CSV table of N, CA and C in Angstrom, one decimal:
chain,number,residue,atom,x,y,z
A,1,MET,N,28.4,-10.1,2.5
A,1,MET,CA,28.9,-11.0,3.5
A,1,MET,C,29.5,-12.2,2.8
A,2,THR,N,30.8,-12.5,3.1
A,2,THR,CA,31.4,-13.7,2.6
A,2,THR,C,31.0,-14.9,3.3
A,3,ALA,N,30.7,-16.0,2.6
A,3,ALA,CA,30.2,-17.2,3.3
A,3,ALA,C,31.3,-18.2,3.5
A,4,ARG,N,31.0,-19.0,4.4
A,4,ARG,CA,31.9,-20.2,4.7
A,4,ARG,C,31.6,-21.3,3.7
A,5,ARG,N,32.3,-22.3,3.7
A,5,ARG,CA,32.1,-23.4,2.8
A,5,ARG,C,30.8,-24.0,3.0
A,6,GLY,N,30.2,-24.1,4.2
A,6,GLY,CA,28.9,-24.7,4.5
A,6,GLY,C,27.8,-23.8,4.1
A,7,GLY,N,28.0,-22.6,3.6
A,7,GLY,CA,27.0,-21.7,3.1
A,7,GLY,C,26.5,-20.7,4.1
A,8,ARG,N,27.0,-20.8,5.4
A,8,ARG,CA,26.6,-19.9,6.4
A,8,ARG,C,27.5,-18.7,6.3
A,9,PRO,N,27.0,-17.5,6.6
A,9,PRO,CA,27.8,-16.3,6.6
A,9,PRO,C,28.8,-16.3,7.7
A,10,LEU,N,30.0,-15.6,7.5
A,10,LEU,CA,31.0,-15.5,8.5
A,10,LEU,C,30.5,-14.7,9.8
A,11,VAL,N,29.7,-13.7,9.5
A,11,VAL,CA,29.2,-12.9,10.6
A,11,VAL,C,27.8,-13.3,10.9
A,12,PRO,N,27.5,-13.7,12.2
A,12,PRO,CA,26.1,-14.1,12.5
A,12,PRO,C,25.2,-12.8,12.4
A,13,ALA,N,23.9,-13.1,12.1
A,13,ALA,CA,22.9,-12.1,11.8
A,13,ALA,C,22.8,-11.1,13.0
A,14,TYR,N,22.9,-11.6,14.2
A,14,TYR,CA,22.8,-10.6,15.4
A,14,TYR,C,24.0,-9.7,15.5
A,15,LEU,N,25.1,-10.1,15.0
A,15,LEU,CA,26.2,-9.1,14.9
A,15,LEU,C,26.1,-8.2,13.8
A,16,ALA,N,25.6,-8.6,12.7
A,16,ALA,CA,25.4,-7.7,11.5
A,16,ALA,C,24.4,-6.6,11.8
A,17,THR,N,23.5,-6.8,12.7
A,17,THR,CA,22.5,-5.8,13.1
A,17,THR,C,22.9,-5.1,14.3
A,18,GLY,N,24.1,-5.3,14.9
A,18,GLY,CA,24.5,-4.7,16.1
A,18,GLY,C,23.7,-5.1,17.3
A,19,GLY,N,23.2,-6.3,17.3
A,19,GLY,CA,22.5,-6.8,18.4
A,19,GLY,C,21.0,-6.4,18.4
A,20,VAL,N,20.6,-5.6,17.4
A,20,VAL,CA,19.2,-5.2,17.4
A,20,VAL,C,18.3,-6.3,16.8
A,21,ALA,N,17.2,-6.6,17.5
A,21,ALA,CA,16.4,-7.7,17.1
A,21,ALA,C,15.2,-7.3,16.3
A,22,ARG,N,14.7,-6.1,16.5
A,22,ARG,CA,13.5,-5.7,15.8
A,22,ARG,C,13.7,-4.4,15.0
A,23,PRO,N,13.2,-4.3,13.9
A,23,PRO,CA,13.3,-3.1,13.1
A,23,PRO,C,12.6,-1.9,13.7
A,24,SER,N,13.2,-0.7,13.6
A,24,SER,CA,12.5,0.5,14.1
A,24,SER,C,11.3,0.9,13.3
A,25,ARG,N,11.1,0.3,12.2
A,25,ARG,CA,10.0,0.6,11.3
A,25,ARG,C,9.2,-0.8,11.1
A,26,PRO,N,8.2,-1.1,11.9
A,26,PRO,CA,7.5,-2.3,11.8
A,26,PRO,C,6.8,-2.5,10.5
A,27,HIS,N,6.5,-1.4,9.7
A,27,HIS,CA,5.8,-1.5,8.5
A,27,HIS,C,6.7,-2.0,7.3
A,28,LEU,N,7.9,-2.2,7.6
A,28,LEU,CA,8.9,-2.7,6.6
A,28,LEU,C,8.6,-4.2,6.4
A,29,GLU,N,8.1,-4.6,5.3
A,29,GLU,CA,7.7,-6.0,5.0
A,29,GLU,C,8.7,-6.7,4.2
A,30,ARG,N,8.5,-8.0,4.0
A,30,ARG,CA,9.4,-8.8,3.2
A,30,ARG,C,9.4,-8.3,1.7
A,31,LEU,N,8.3,-7.8,1.2
A,31,LEU,CA,8.2,-7.3,-0.2
A,31,LEU,C,8.2,-5.8,-0.3
A,32,SER,N,8.6,-5.1,0.8
A,32,SER,CA,8.8,-3.7,0.7
A,32,SER,C,10.0,-3.4,-0.3
A,33,VAL,N,9.8,-2.4,-1.1
A,33,VAL,CA,10.8,-2.1,-2.1
A,33,VAL,C,11.8,-1.0,-1.5
A,34,LEU,N,13.1,-1.3,-1.6
A,34,LEU,CA,14.1,-0.4,-1.1
A,34,LEU,C,14.9,0.2,-2.2
A,35,THR,N,15.2,1.5,-2.1
A,35,THR,CA,15.9,2.3,-3.1
A,35,THR,C,16.8,3.2,-2.4
A,36,VAL,N,18.0,3.4,-2.9
A,36,VAL,CA,19.0,4.4,-2.4
A,36,VAL,C,18.4,5.8,-2.6
A,37,SER,N,18.5,6.6,-1.5
A,37,SER,CA,17.9,8.0,-1.6
A,37,SER,C,18.8,9.0,-2.3
A,38,GLY,N,20.1,8.7,-2.4
A,38,GLY,CA,21.1,9.6,-3.1
A,38,GLY,C,21.8,10.5,-2.1
A,39,GLU,N,21.4,10.4,-0.8
A,39,GLU,CA,22.1,11.2,0.2
A,39,GLU,C,23.5,10.7,0.4
A,40,GLU,N,24.4,11.6,0.8
A,40,GLU,CA,25.8,11.3,1.0
A,40,GLU,C,25.9,10.3,2.2
A,41,VAL,N,26.7,9.2,2.0
A,41,VAL,CA,26.8,8.2,3.0
A,41,VAL,C,27.8,8.7,4.1
A,42,PRO,N,27.4,8.8,5.3
A,42,PRO,CA,28.3,9.2,6.4
A,42,PRO,C,29.3,8.1,6.7
A,43,GLU,N,30.4,8.6,7.3
A,43,GLU,CA,31.5,7.6,7.7
A,43,GLU,C,31.0,6.9,9.0
A,44,GLY,N,31.5,5.7,9.2
A,44,GLY,CA,31.3,5.0,10.4
A,44,GLY,C,30.0,4.1,10.3
A,45,LEU,N,29.5,3.9,9.1
A,45,LEU,CA,28.3,3.0,9.0
A,45,LEU,C,28.8,1.6,9.2
A,46,PRO,N,28.1,0.7,9.9
A,46,PRO,CA,28.5,-0.7,10.0
A,46,PRO,C,28.6,-1.4,8.6
A,47,ALA,N,29.5,-2.4,8.5
A,47,ALA,CA,29.8,-3.0,7.3
A,47,ALA,C,28.5,-3.6,6.6
A,48,ALA,N,27.6,-4.2,7.4
A,48,ALA,CA,26.4,-4.8,6.9
A,48,ALA,C,25.5,-3.7,6.2
A,49,GLN,N,25.4,-2.5,6.8
A,49,GLN,CA,24.6,-1.5,6.2
A,49,GLN,C,25.3,-1.0,4.9
A,50,LEU,N,26.6,-0.9,4.9
A,50,LEU,CA,27.3,-0.5,3.7
A,50,LEU,C,27.1,-1.6,2.6
A,51,ALA,N,27.1,-2.9,3.0
A,51,ALA,CA,26.8,-3.9,2.0
A,51,ALA,C,25.4,-3.8,1.4
A,52,LEU,N,24.5,-3.4,2.2
A,52,LEU,CA,23.1,-3.3,1.8
A,52,LEU,C,23.0,-2.1,0.8
A,53,LEU,N,23.7,-1.0,1.1
A,53,LEU,CA,23.7,0.2,0.2
A,53,LEU,C,24.4,-0.2,-1.1
A,54,ASP,N,25.4,-1.0,-1.1
A,54,ASP,CA,26.1,-1.4,-2.3
A,54,ASP,C,25.2,-2.3,-3.1
A,55,ALA,N,24.4,-3.1,-2.5
A,55,ALA,CA,23.5,-4.0,-3.2
A,55,ALA,C,22.4,-3.2,-3.9
A,56,LEU,N,22.0,-2.1,-3.3
A,56,LEU,CA,20.9,-1.2,-3.8
A,56,LEU,C,21.4,-0.2,-4.9
A,57,GLU,N,22.7,-0.1,-5.1
A,57,GLU,CA,23.2,0.8,-6.0
A,57,GLU,C,22.8,0.6,-7.5
A,58,GLY,N,22.5,-0.7,-7.8
A,58,GLY,CA,22.1,-1.0,-9.2
A,58,GLY,C,20.6,-0.7,-9.4
A,59,GLY,N,19.9,-0.4,-8.4
A,59,GLY,CA,18.4,-0.1,-8.6
A,59,GLY,C,17.7,-0.5,-7.4
A,60,SER,N,16.4,-0.8,-7.5
A,60,SER,CA,15.6,-1.1,-6.4
A,60,SER,C,15.5,-2.6,-6.1
A,61,LEU,N,15.4,-3.0,-4.9
A,61,LEU,CA,15.3,-4.4,-4.5
A,61,LEU,C,14.2,-4.5,-3.4
A,62,THR,N,13.6,-5.7,-3.4
A,62,THR,CA,12.7,-5.9,-2.2
A,62,THR,C,13.6,-6.4,-1.0
A,63,VAL,N,13.1,-6.4,0.1
A,63,VAL,CA,13.8,-6.8,1.3
A,63,VAL,C,14.3,-8.3,1.1
A,64,VAL,N,13.4,-9.1,0.6
A,64,VAL,CA,13.7,-10.5,0.4
A,64,VAL,C,14.9,-10.7,-0.6
A,65,GLU,N,14.9,-9.9,-1.7
A,65,GLU,CA,15.9,-10.0,-2.7
A,65,GLU,C,17.3,-9.5,-2.1
A,66,ALA,N,17.2,-8.4,-1.3
A,66,ALA,CA,18.4,-7.9,-0.6
A,66,ALA,C,19.0,-9.0,0.3
A,67,ALA,N,18.1,-9.6,1.1
A,67,ALA,CA,18.5,-10.7,2.0
A,67,ALA,C,19.2,-11.8,1.3
A,68,ALA,N,18.7,-12.2,0.1
A,68,ALA,CA,19.3,-13.3,-0.7
A,68,ALA,C,20.7,-12.9,-1.2
A,69,LEU,N,20.8,-11.6,-1.6
A,69,LEU,CA,22.1,-11.2,-2.1
A,69,LEU,C,23.1,-11.1,-1.0
A,70,LEU,N,22.7,-10.6,0.2
A,70,LEU,CA,23.6,-10.5,1.3
A,70,LEU,C,23.8,-11.8,2.1
A,71,ARG,N,23.0,-12.8,1.8
A,71,ARG,CA,23.0,-14.1,2.5
A,71,ARG,C,22.8,-13.9,4.0
A,72,LEU,N,21.8,-13.1,4.3
A,72,LEU,CA,21.4,-12.8,5.7
A,72,LEU,C,19.9,-13.1,5.8
A,73,PRO,N,19.4,-13.4,7.0
A,73,PRO,CA,18.0,-13.6,7.2
A,73,PRO,C,17.2,-12.4,6.9
A,74,VAL,N,16.0,-12.5,6.4
A,74,VAL,CA,15.1,-11.4,6.1
A,74,VAL,C,15.0,-10.5,7.3
A,75,SER,N,14.9,-11.1,8.5
A,75,SER,CA,14.7,-10.3,9.7
A,75,SER,C,15.9,-9.4,9.9
A,76,ALA,N,17.1,-9.8,9.7
A,76,ALA,CA,18.3,-9.0,9.8
A,76,ALA,C,18.3,-7.9,8.8
A,77,VAL,N,17.9,-8.1,7.6
A,77,VAL,CA,17.9,-7.1,6.5
A,77,VAL,C,16.8,-6.1,6.8
A,78,ARG,N,15.7,-6.5,7.4
A,78,ARG,CA,14.6,-5.5,7.8
A,78,ARG,C,15.2,-4.6,8.9
A,79,VAL,N,16.0,-5.1,9.8
A,79,VAL,CA,16.6,-4.2,10.8
A,79,VAL,C,17.6,-3.2,10.1
A,80,LEU,N,18.5,-3.8,9.3
A,80,LEU,CA,19.5,-2.9,8.6
A,80,LEU,C,18.8,-1.9,7.7
A,81,ALA,N,17.8,-2.3,7.0
A,81,ALA,CA,17.1,-1.3,6.1
A,81,ALA,C,16.4,-0.2,6.9
A,82,ALA,N,15.7,-0.6,8.0
A,82,ALA,CA,15.0,0.3,8.9
A,82,ALA,C,16.0,1.4,9.4
A,83,GLY,N,17.2,0.9,9.8
A,83,GLY,CA,18.2,1.9,10.2
A,83,GLY,C,18.6,2.9,9.1
A,84,LEU,N,18.8,2.4,7.9
A,84,LEU,CA,19.1,3.2,6.8
A,84,LEU,C,18.0,4.2,6.4
A,85,VAL,N,16.8,3.7,6.5
A,85,VAL,CA,15.6,4.6,6.3
A,85,VAL,C,15.6,5.7,7.3
A,86,ASP,N,15.8,5.3,8.6
A,86,ASP,CA,15.8,6.3,9.7
A,86,ASP,C,16.9,7.4,9.4
A,87,ARG,N,18.0,7.1,8.8
A,87,ARG,CA,19.1,8.0,8.5
A,87,ARG,C,18.8,8.8,7.2
A,88,GLY,N,17.8,8.4,6.4
A,88,GLY,CA,17.5,9.1,5.2
A,88,GLY,C,18.3,8.6,4.0
A,89,LEU,N,19.0,7.5,4.2
A,89,LEU,CA,19.9,6.9,3.1
A,89,LEU,C,19.2,6.0,2.2
A,90,VAL,N,18.1,5.4,2.6
A,90,VAL,CA,17.3,4.5,1.8
A,90,VAL,C,15.8,4.9,1.9
A,91,LEU,N,15.1,4.8,0.8
A,91,LEU,CA,13.7,5.0,0.7
A,91,LEU,C,13.0,3.7,0.6
A,92,SER,N,11.9,3.6,1.2
A,92,SER,CA,11.1,2.3,1.2
A,92,SER,C,9.7,2.6,0.8
A,93,ARG,N,9.1,1.7,0.1
A,93,ARG,CA,7.7,1.9,-0.2
A,93,ARG,C,7.0,0.5,0.0
A,94,PRO,N,5.8,0.5,0.3
A,94,PRO,CA,5.1,-0.8,0.6
A,94,PRO,C,5.0,-1.6,-0.7
A,95,PRO,N,4.8,-2.9,-0.6
A,95,PRO,CA,4.7,-3.7,-1.8
A,95,PRO,C,3.4,-3.3,-2.6
A,96,ILE,N,3.4,-3.6,-3.9
A,96,ILE,CA,2.3,-3.3,-4.7
A,96,ILE,C,1.2,-4.4,-4.4
A,97,PRO,N,0.0,-4.0,-4.1
A,97,PRO,CA,-1.0,-5.0,-3.7
A,97,PRO,C,-1.3,-5.9,-5.0
A,98,PRO,N,-1.7,-7.1,-4.8
A,98,PRO,CA,-2.1,-7.9,-5.9
A,98,PRO,C,-3.3,-7.3,-6.7
A,99,ALA,N,-3.2,-7.5,-7.9
A,99,ALA,CA,-4.3,-7.0,-8.8
A,99,ALA,C,-5.6,-7.7,-8.4
A,100,GLU,N,-6.7,-7.0,-8.5
A,100,GLU,CA,-8.0,-7.7,-8.3
A,100,GLU,C,-8.3,-8.5,-9.5
A,101,ARG,N,-9.0,-9.5,-9.3
A,101,ARG,CA,-9.4,-10.4,-10.5
A,101,ARG,C,-10.5,-9.7,-11.2
A,102,PHE,N,-10.5,-9.9,-12.5
A,102,PHE,CA,-11.5,-9.4,-13.4
A,102,PHE,C,-12.7,-10.3,-13.3
A,103,ASP,N,-13.9,-9.7,-13.5
A,103,ASP,CA,-15.1,-10.4,-13.5
A,103,ASP,C,-15.1,-11.4,-14.7
A,104,PRO,N,-15.3,-12.7,-14.5
A,104,PRO,CA,-15.2,-13.7,-15.6
A,104,PRO,C,-16.3,-13.4,-16.7
A,105,ASP,N,-17.4,-12.8,-16.2
A,105,ASP,CA,-18.5,-12.5,-17.2
A,105,ASP,C,-18.1,-11.4,-18.1
A,106,LEU,N,-17.4,-10.4,-17.6
A,106,LEU,CA,-16.8,-9.3,-18.4
A,106,LEU,C,-15.8,-9.8,-19.4
A,107,LEU,N,-14.9,-10.7,-19.0
A,107,LEU,CA,-14.0,-11.3,-19.9
A,107,LEU,C,-14.7,-12.1,-21.0
A,108,LYS,N,-15.7,-12.8,-20.7
A,108,LYS,CA,-16.4,-13.6,-21.7
A,108,LYS,C,-17.1,-12.6,-22.7
A,109,ARG,N,-17.7,-11.5,-22.2
A,109,ARG,CA,-18.3,-10.6,-23.1
A,109,ARG,C,-17.3,-9.9,-24.1
A,110,VAL,N,-16.1,-9.6,-23.5
A,110,VAL,CA,-15.1,-9.0,-24.4
A,110,VAL,C,-14.6,-10.0,-25.4
A,111,ALA,N,-14.4,-11.2,-25.1
A,111,ALA,CA,-14.0,-12.3,-26.0
A,111,ALA,C,-15.1,-12.5,-27.1
A,112,ASP,N,-16.4,-12.5,-26.7
A,112,ASP,CA,-17.4,-12.6,-27.7
A,112,ASP,C,-17.5,-11.4,-28.6
A,113,GLY,N,-17.2,-10.2,-28.1
A,113,GLY,CA,-17.2,-9.0,-28.9
A,113,GLY,C,-16.1,-9.1,-29.9
A,114,LEU,N,-14.9,-9.5,-29.5
A,114,LEU,CA,-13.7,-9.7,-30.4
A,114,LEU,C,-14.0,-10.7,-31.5
A,115,ARG,N,-14.6,-11.8,-31.1
A,115,ARG,CA,-14.9,-12.8,-32.1
A,115,ARG,C,-15.9,-12.3,-33.2
A,116,ALA,N,-16.9,-11.5,-32.7
A,116,ALA,CA,-17.9,-10.9,-33.6
A,116,ALA,C,-17.2,-9.9,-34.6
A,117,LEU,N,-16.2,-9.1,-34.1
A,117,LEU,CA,-15.5,-8.2,-34.9
A,117,LEU,C,-14.7,-8.9,-35.9
A,118,LYS,N,-14.1,-10.1,-35.6
A,118,LYS,CA,-13.2,-10.8,-36.4
A,118,LYS,C,-14.1,-11.4,-37.6
A,119,ARG,N,-15.3,-11.8,-37.3
A,119,ARG,CA,-16.2,-12.4,-38.4
A,119,ARG,C,-16.6,-11.3,-39.4
A,120,SER,N,-16.8,-10.1,-38.9
A,120,SER,CA,-17.3,-9.1,-39.9
A,120,SER,C,-16.3,-8.5,-40.7
């Protein structure tokens, strides 16, 4: 989406999504990872969905990253991505959960063991 001098996109978000306000897939989160599926792109896709597919051609992106590249609100990209997932053109997977923290006692014992090995 080409932007104006003030930084706002030329096309308002509600027009980019065809007036759709909510994604058809509510599980699509801000950090969901999007990847092109490799299916043939049908004719007649809206320009915003084509722009999203173009952005994903280089690899996988999160919804937030795609929104930044397209200069659209995250909510609009969620709607666009959900439409493409529904058509089988984009694959999505949930974000990777944060790693659980290690037990500090375990880390201390490992460090003590490494120090003992170093001395011998």
